[in-house]
Coordinates of C-alpha atoms in Angstrom, one line a residue:
X1 CA 32.8 -38.4 17.6
X2 CA 30.9 -40.9 20.1
X3 CA 31.6 -43.7 19.0
X4 CA 28.1 -44.9 18.1
X5 CA 27.1 -41.3 16.5
X6 CA 23.4 -40.9 15.5
X7 CA 22.4 -41.2 12.0
X8 CA 19.9 -39.4 10.1
X9 CA 19.5 -41.2 6.9
X10 CA 16.6 -38.7 4.8
X11 CA 15.1 -39.8 1.4
X12 CA 13.5 -37.5 -0.7
X13 CA 10.5 -38.6 -3.0
X14 CA 8.0 -38.2 -5.1
X15 CA 5.6 -40.6 -6.3
X16 CA 8.0 -43.7 -5.6
X17 CA 5.9 -46.3 -5.2
X18 CA 7.4 -48.2 -7.7
X19 CA 10.6 -48.6 -5.4
X20 CA 10.2 -46.8 -2.5
X21 CA 9.4 -50.0 0.4
X22 CA 12.4 -51.8 -1.5
X23 CA 14.8 -48.8 -0.5
X24 CA 13.1 -48.7 3.0
X25 CA 13.3 -52.5 4.0
X26 CA 17.0 -52.2 2.6
X27 CA 17.6 -49.2 5.8
X28 CA 15.6 -51.4 7.6
X29 CA 17.8 -54.7 7.3
X30 CA 20.8 -52.3 8.8
X31 CA 22.9 -54.3 10.8
X32 CA 23.9 -50.1 12.5
X33 CA 20.5 -49.6 14.9
X34 CA 21.9 -45.9 16.0
X35 CA 19.8 -44.0 13.1
X36 CA 16.6 -42.6 11.5
X37 CA 14.8 -43.1 8.3
X38 CA 13.1 -39.4 7.5
X39 CA 11.0 -39.6 4.4
X40 CA 10.6 -36.0 2.4
X41 CA 7.4 -36.4 0.3
X42 CA 7.6 -34.0 -1.9
X43 CA 3.4 -33.9 -2.7
X44 CA 3.5 -37.0 -3.9
X45 CA 0.3 -38.1 -5.9
X46 CA 1.1 -42.3 -4.8
X47 CA 1.3 -44.0 -1.1
X48 CA 4.5 -42.6 -0.9
X49 CA 3.2 -41.4 2.2
X50 CA 1.8 -44.4 3.6
X51 CA 4.1 -46.2 2.3
X52 CA 6.5 -44.6 4.5
X53 CA 4.1 -44.5 8.0
X54 CA 4.2 -48.4 7.9
X55 CA 7.3 -48.6 7.5
X56 CA 8.0 -46.5 10.7
X57 CA 9.8 -43.8 8.9
X58 CA 9.4 -40.7 10.1
X59 CA 7.3 -38.7 7.7
X60 CA 7.4 -34.6 6.3
X61 CA 5.5 -34.1 3.8
X62 CA 6.1 -30.7 1.8
X63 CA 2.3 -29.1 0.9
X64 CA 3.9 -28.5 -3.4
X65 CA 5.9 -30.3 -4.8
X66 CA 9.4 -27.9 -4.7
X67 CA 12.3 -30.7 -5.8
X68 CA 14.9 -33.1 -4.1
X69 CA 17.0 -29.8 -3.2
X70 CA 14.0 -28.6 -1.0
X71 CA 12.5 -31.9 0.4
X72 CA 16.3 -32.5 1.8
X73 CA 16.8 -29.2 3.4
X74 CA 13.4 -29.4 5.3
X75 CA 14.5 -32.9 6.1
X76 CA 17.7 -32.0 7.6
X77 CA 15.6 -28.8 9.7
X78 CA 13.8 -31.7 11.3
X79 CA 17.0 -34.4 11.6
X80 CA 18.4 -35.2 15.5
X81 CA 22.0 -37.0 13.9
X82 CA 25.1 -34.6 13.4
X83 CA 25.3 -37.3 10.8
X84 CA 23.2 -37.0 6.9
X85 CA 23.3 -39.3 5.2
X86 CA 21.0 -38.3 1.6
X87 CA 19.7 -41.4 0.1
X88 CA 17.3 -41.3 -3.2
X89 CA 14.3 -43.3 -2.8
X90 CA 15.5 -45.4 -5.9
X91 CA 18.2 -47.0 -4.3
X92 CA 19.0 -50.0 -1.9
X93 CA 21.6 -50.0 0.2
X94 CA 24.0 -52.9 2.1
X95 CA 23.2 -54.0 5.8
X96 CA 26.7 -52.9 6.0
X97 CA 26.4 -49.2 4.5
X98 CA 25.3 -47.1 7.5
X99 CA 27.8 -48.7 9.1
X100 CA 30.8 -48.0 6.5
X101 CA 29.4 -44.4 6.3
X102 CA 30.3 -44.3 9.9
X103 CA 33.3 -46.1 9.5
X104 CA 34.5 -43.3 7.1
X105 CA 33.9 -40.3 8.9
X106 CA 35.9 -41.8 12.2
X107 CA 38.7 -43.2 10.4
X108 CA 38.7 -40.3 8.5
X109 CA 38.5 -37.1 11.2
X110 CA 39.5 -34.5 8.8
X111 CA 36.1 -34.3 6.4
X112 CA 33.9 -33.2 6.1
X113 CA 31.3 -35.7 3.2
X114 CA 31.4 -38.5 1.6
X115 CA 29.8 -40.3 -1.0
X116 CA 30.1 -43.3 -3.3
X117 CA 28.8 -45.2 -6.1
X118 CA 26.2 -47.3 -8.1
X119 CA 26.9 -50.5 -7.9
X120 CA 27.8 -53.0 -11.9
X121 CA 24.4 -54.4 -11.0
X122 CA 21.5 -52.6 -11.9
X123 CA 17.8 -54.3 -11.3
X124 CA 16.7 -53.1 -14.6
X125 CA 18.5 -55.5 -17.0
X126 CA 16.9 -53.0 -20.4
X127 CA 20.2 -51.7 -22.4
X128 CA 19.4 -48.2 -21.6
X129 CA 19.0 -48.7 -18.1
X130 CA 22.0 -50.8 -17.8
X131 CA 24.3 -48.8 -19.8
X132 CA 24.1 -45.9 -17.4
X133 CA 24.0 -47.2 -14.1
X134 CA 27.4 -49.0 -15.9
X135 CA 28.8 -45.9 -16.8
X136 CA 28.1 -44.2 -13.9
X137 CA 29.8 -47.2 -11.8
X138 CA 32.9 -46.9 -14.4
X139 CA 33.3 -42.8 -13.5
X140 CA 33.1 -43.1 -10.0
X141 CA 35.3 -46.1 -9.9
X142 CA 38.1 -44.3 -11.6
X143 CA 37.7 -41.3 -10.2
X144 CA 40.1 -39.4 -7.1
X145 CA 39.4 -40.5 -3.6
X146 CA 39.7 -37.2 -2.9
X147 CA 37.0 -34.7 -4.5
X148 CA 35.3 -32.0 -5.2
X149 CA 32.5 -32.6 -5.3
X150 CA 28.9 -34.4 -3.8
X151 CA 26.4 -37.4 -4.9
X152 CA 23.2 -37.1 -3.0
X153 CA 21.8 -40.4 -4.1
X154 CA 24.3 -42.0 -1.6
X155 CA 26.1 -39.5 0.7
X156 CA 27.1 -38.2 3.8
X157 CA 27.9 -35.1 5.8
X158 CA 27.8 -33.4 9.4
X159 CA 25.3 -31.8 10.3
X160 CA 27.2 -28.3 11.3
X161 CA 29.2 -28.2 7.7
X162 CA 25.6 -28.6 6.0
X163 CA 23.3 -26.5 8.2
X164 CA 27.3 -24.0 7.8
X165 CA 26.9 -23.8 4.2
X166 CA 22.5 -23.0 4.1
X167 CA 22.2 -26.4 2.3
X168 CA 21.2 -27.1 -1.2
X169 CA 20.1 -24.1 -3.3
X170 CA 16.7 -24.8 -3.7
X171 CA 15.6 -21.8 -5.3
X172 CA 18.3 -22.4 -8.0
X173 CA 17.2 -26.1 -8.5
X174 CA 13.7 -26.4 -7.7
X175 CA 14.0 -30.0 -10.1
X176 CA 16.1 -32.6 -9.8
X177 CA 19.6 -31.4 -10.9
X178 CA 22.9 -31.0 -9.8
X179 CA 22.1 -29.2 -6.8
X180 CA 24.5 -31.9 -5.4
X181 CA 27.9 -30.7 -7.3
X182 CA 26.6 -27.5 -7.0
X183 CA 26.7 -28.0 -2.7
X184 CA 29.8 -30.4 -3.3
X185 CA 31.5 -27.2 -5.0
X186 CA 31.0 -24.8 -2.5
X187 CA 32.5 -27.3 1.1
X188 CA 35.6 -27.9 -1.3
X189 CA 35.6 -24.1 -1.9
X190 CA 34.8 -23.5 2.3
X191 CA 37.9 -26.0 3.1
X192 CA 36.8 -28.7 3.8
X193 CA 37.4 -32.2 2.4
X194 CA 35.3 -34.8 0.8
X195 CA 36.1 -38.5 0.3
X196 CA 34.9 -40.5 -2.7
X197 CA 34.4 -43.8 -0.3
X198 CA 34.4 -46.2 -3.8
X199 CA 33.1 -49.5 -1.8
X200 CA 30.1 -47.7 -0.6
X201 CA 27.5 -48.4 -3.6
X202 CA 23.9 -49.2 -3.9
X203 CA 21.7 -51.2 -6.5
X204 CA 19.9 -48.4 -8.2
X205 CA 16.1 -49.7 -8.9
X206 CA 15.3 -46.7 -11.7
X207 CA 14.2 -47.8 -15.5
X208 CA 15.0 -45.4 -17.7
X209 CA 13.4 -44.3 -20.9
X210 CA 15.8 -42.7 -24.1
X211 CA 13.5 -39.5 -23.3
X212 CA 13.5 -38.8 -20.3
X213 CA 16.8 -39.5 -20.7
X214 CA 17.7 -37.2 -23.2
X215 CA 15.7 -34.3 -21.1
X216 CA 17.8 -35.1 -18.4
X217 CA 21.3 -34.8 -19.2
X218 CA 20.7 -31.6 -21.6
X219 CA 18.2 -29.8 -19.4
X220 CA 18.7 -30.8 -15.8
X221 CA 22.6 -32.4 -16.0
X222 CA 24.3 -30.7 -19.1
X223 CA 23.0 -26.7 -19.6
X224 CA 23.2 -25.6 -15.2
X225 CA 26.4 -27.7 -15.4
X226 CA 27.3 -25.6 -18.2
X227 CA 26.4 -22.6 -16.2
X228 CA 28.0 -23.3 -12.8
X229 CA 31.6 -24.0 -14.4
X230 CA 31.4 -20.7 -16.3
X231 CA 29.9 -18.7 -13.5
X232 CA 32.3 -19.9 -11.0
X233 CA 35.0 -20.8 -13.4
X234 CA 35.6 -24.0 -12.3
X235 CA 35.6 -26.9 -13.8
X236 CA 37.1 -30.1 -12.2
X237 CA 39.4 -32.2 -13.6
X238 CA 37.4 -34.8 -11.6
X239 CA 34.6 -37.4 -12.4
X240 CA 33.0 -37.2 -15.6
X241 CA 35.1 -34.3 -16.0
X242 CA 38.2 -35.4 -16.4
X243 CA 41.0 -34.4 -19.6
X244 CA 40.2 -37.3 -21.4
X245 CA 36.3 -36.1 -21.4
X246 CA 36.7 -33.1 -22.4
X247 CA 39.4 -34.1 -25.3
X248 CA 36.4 -36.7 -26.5
X249 CA 33.7 -34.1 -26.3
X250 CA 35.6 -31.5 -28.4
X251 CA 36.7 -34.5 -30.3
X252 CA 33.5 -35.3 -30.9
X253 CA 32.1 -32.4 -31.4
X254 CA 34.5 -31.7 -34.2
X255 CA 33.1 -34.9 -35.6
X256 CA 29.4 -33.4 -35.5
X257 CA 30.7 -30.6 -37.5
X258 CA 32.9 -32.9 -39.9
X259 CA 30.6 -36.0 -40.6
X260 CA 28.4 -33.8 -43.9
X261 CA 31.9 -33.8 -45.5
X262 CA 32.8 -36.5 -45.4
X263 CA 29.6 -37.7 -47.1
X264 CA 28.8 -35.1 -49.1
X265 CA 29.8 -35.6 -52.9
X266 CA 28.8 -32.3 -53.7
X267 CA 31.9 -30.2 -51.7
X268 CA 33.8 -32.4 -53.8
X269 CA 35.3 -29.5 -55.0
X270 CA 38.9 -30.8 -56.6
X271 CA 37.7 -34.7 -56.6
X272 CA 39.4 -36.0 -53.7
X273 CA 38.1 -33.2 -50.9
X274 CA 35.6 -36.5 -49.9
X275 CA 38.7 -38.8 -49.2
X276 CA 40.4 -35.9 -47.3
X277 CA 37.2 -35.3 -44.8
X278 CA 36.3 -39.0 -44.7
X279 CA 39.8 -39.9 -43.8
X280 CA 39.7 -37.4 -41.1
X281 CA 36.2 -38.5 -40.0
X282 CA 37.8 -42.3 -39.2
X283 CA 40.9 -40.8 -37.6
X284 CA 38.9 -38.8 -35.2
X285 CA 36.8 -42.1 -34.9
X286 CA 39.9 -44.3 -34.0
X287 CA 40.8 -41.3 -32.0
X288 CA 37.2 -41.9 -30.0
X289 CA 38.3 -45.4 -29.1
X290 CA 41.8 -44.6 -28.3
X291 CA 40.5 -42.1 -25.8
X292 CA 37.6 -44.4 -24.5
X293 CA 39.3 -47.8 -24.4
X294 CA 39.3 -48.4 -21.1
X295 CA 35.2 -47.4 -20.4
X296 CA 34.4 -49.9 -23.7
X297 CA 37.2 -53.1 -22.3
X298 CA 35.1 -52.7 -19.1
X299 CA 31.6 -53.1 -21.0
X300 CA 32.8 -55.6 -23.0
X301 CA 33.8 -57.2 -20.2
X302 CA 30.6 -56.9 -18.1
X303 CA 28.2 -57.3 -20.5
X304 CA 30.1 -59.0 -24.0
X305 CA 31.0 -57.7 -27.3
X306 CA 27.2 -57.4 -28.7
X307 CA 26.5 -54.4 -25.6
X308 CA 29.6 -52.3 -26.3
X309 CA 29.6 -52.2 -29.7
X310 CA 25.3 -50.7 -29.6
X311 CA 27.2 -48.4 -26.4
X312 CA 29.4 -46.6 -28.3
X313 CA 27.2 -45.0 -30.7
X314 CA 25.7 -43.6 -27.6
X315 CA 28.4 -42.3 -26.0
X316 CA 29.5 -40.5 -28.8
X317 CA 25.8 -39.5 -28.6
X318 CA 26.2 -38.2 -25.2
X319 CA 29.4 -36.2 -25.6
X320 CA 27.9 -34.8 -28.5
X321 CA 24.7 -33.1 -26.7
X322 CA 26.8 -32.4 -23.6
X323 CA 29.7 -30.0 -25.9
X324 CA 27.0 -28.2 -27.9
X325 CA 24.9 -27.4 -24.1
X326 CA 28.3 -26.0 -23.1
X327 CA 28.6 -24.1 -26.7
X328 CA 25.3 -23.1 -26.1
X329 CA 26.1 -22.0 -22.7
X330 CA 29.0 -20.5 -23.3
X331 CA 27.4 -18.0 -26.4
X332 CA 25.1 -16.9 -24.5
X333 CA 27.4 -15.7 -21.3
X334 CA 29.6 -14.1 -23.8
X335 CA 26.8 -12.7 -25.5
X336 CA 25.1 -11.3 -22.1
X337 CA 28.6 -10.0 -20.7
X338 CA 28.7 -8.3 -24.1
X339 CA 25.4 -6.2 -24.0
X340 CA 26.2 -5.5 -20.8
X341 CA 29.6 -4.0 -21.1
X342 CA 27.9 -1.7 -24.1
X343 CA 25.5 -0.5 -21.7
X344 CA 27.6 0.7 -19.1
X345 CA 30.1 2.1 -21.8
X346 CA 26.2 4.5 -23.4
X347 CA 25.8 7.8 -22.2
X348 CA 22.8 8.5 -20.0
X349 CA 20.4 10.2 -21.0

């Protein structure tokens, strides 16, 4: 590799004028100078394209909204660099971020892709935005350096490898979803190495609302991720699929099933059943607290006891809808397989 390789920074954006200028300003202030910025406007109706042009970025515009996967793919087709660096339009890089990306590739010549994480100090100060960001940070900081996935919020890959794998699956993922996770699985299965650089950190600017959070987590994360796991037959033991997370999801599932019995006197047939169910309820809660103690201790150190106490039930809720989404996808998958098998067995007319 050239000592100063040329980097193509690709920023997909849709109606991102609230954060885009901060994102581009930070990129322009990079200590590494051998790079281009390509902003792909996903048919925005705001001033995203004009903001990008004024800041000197190359602007490409999609004719209709197609999602970040298609936007990144289109940006890649026009990129001049040997290394593609994907940056979300609502993140702020550090002055040394691009230089660190280059150093990672130079110091690890056997890797094909790298990615980082959000930092532990998000811009939005509300509870939900802080919690989601800190949860992301904690998961990435406590995961394996040798990854089997990819993150496009701050992730880089050799253009040659990206083109070989035909990029992100824009047909399957027309909205922001798990297109980067799916690409990471293909990268790993092709035999290439992916590295998680825990010091490669960017600041997240997005402010989350409860409604959009639940919608995103269920329909654009949990459901497509469950389908990918069932179709590929592979469940990586990394990031938020570690063994402790799977056990937590199972325990929360049991908690949801057991909860009505723990507080419903009508099931107390023998006079002691309510106490038994309530005891089981407490045991499940205690087990979840023990399994996730490192996360809760981290939240306590960063934001204090009040924040941690509010975060625990939200974390349980996250496990509940994630596990229910997987269970629903599993049943649908098994039913589809059963119906297909029966059709094959039925005699043709």
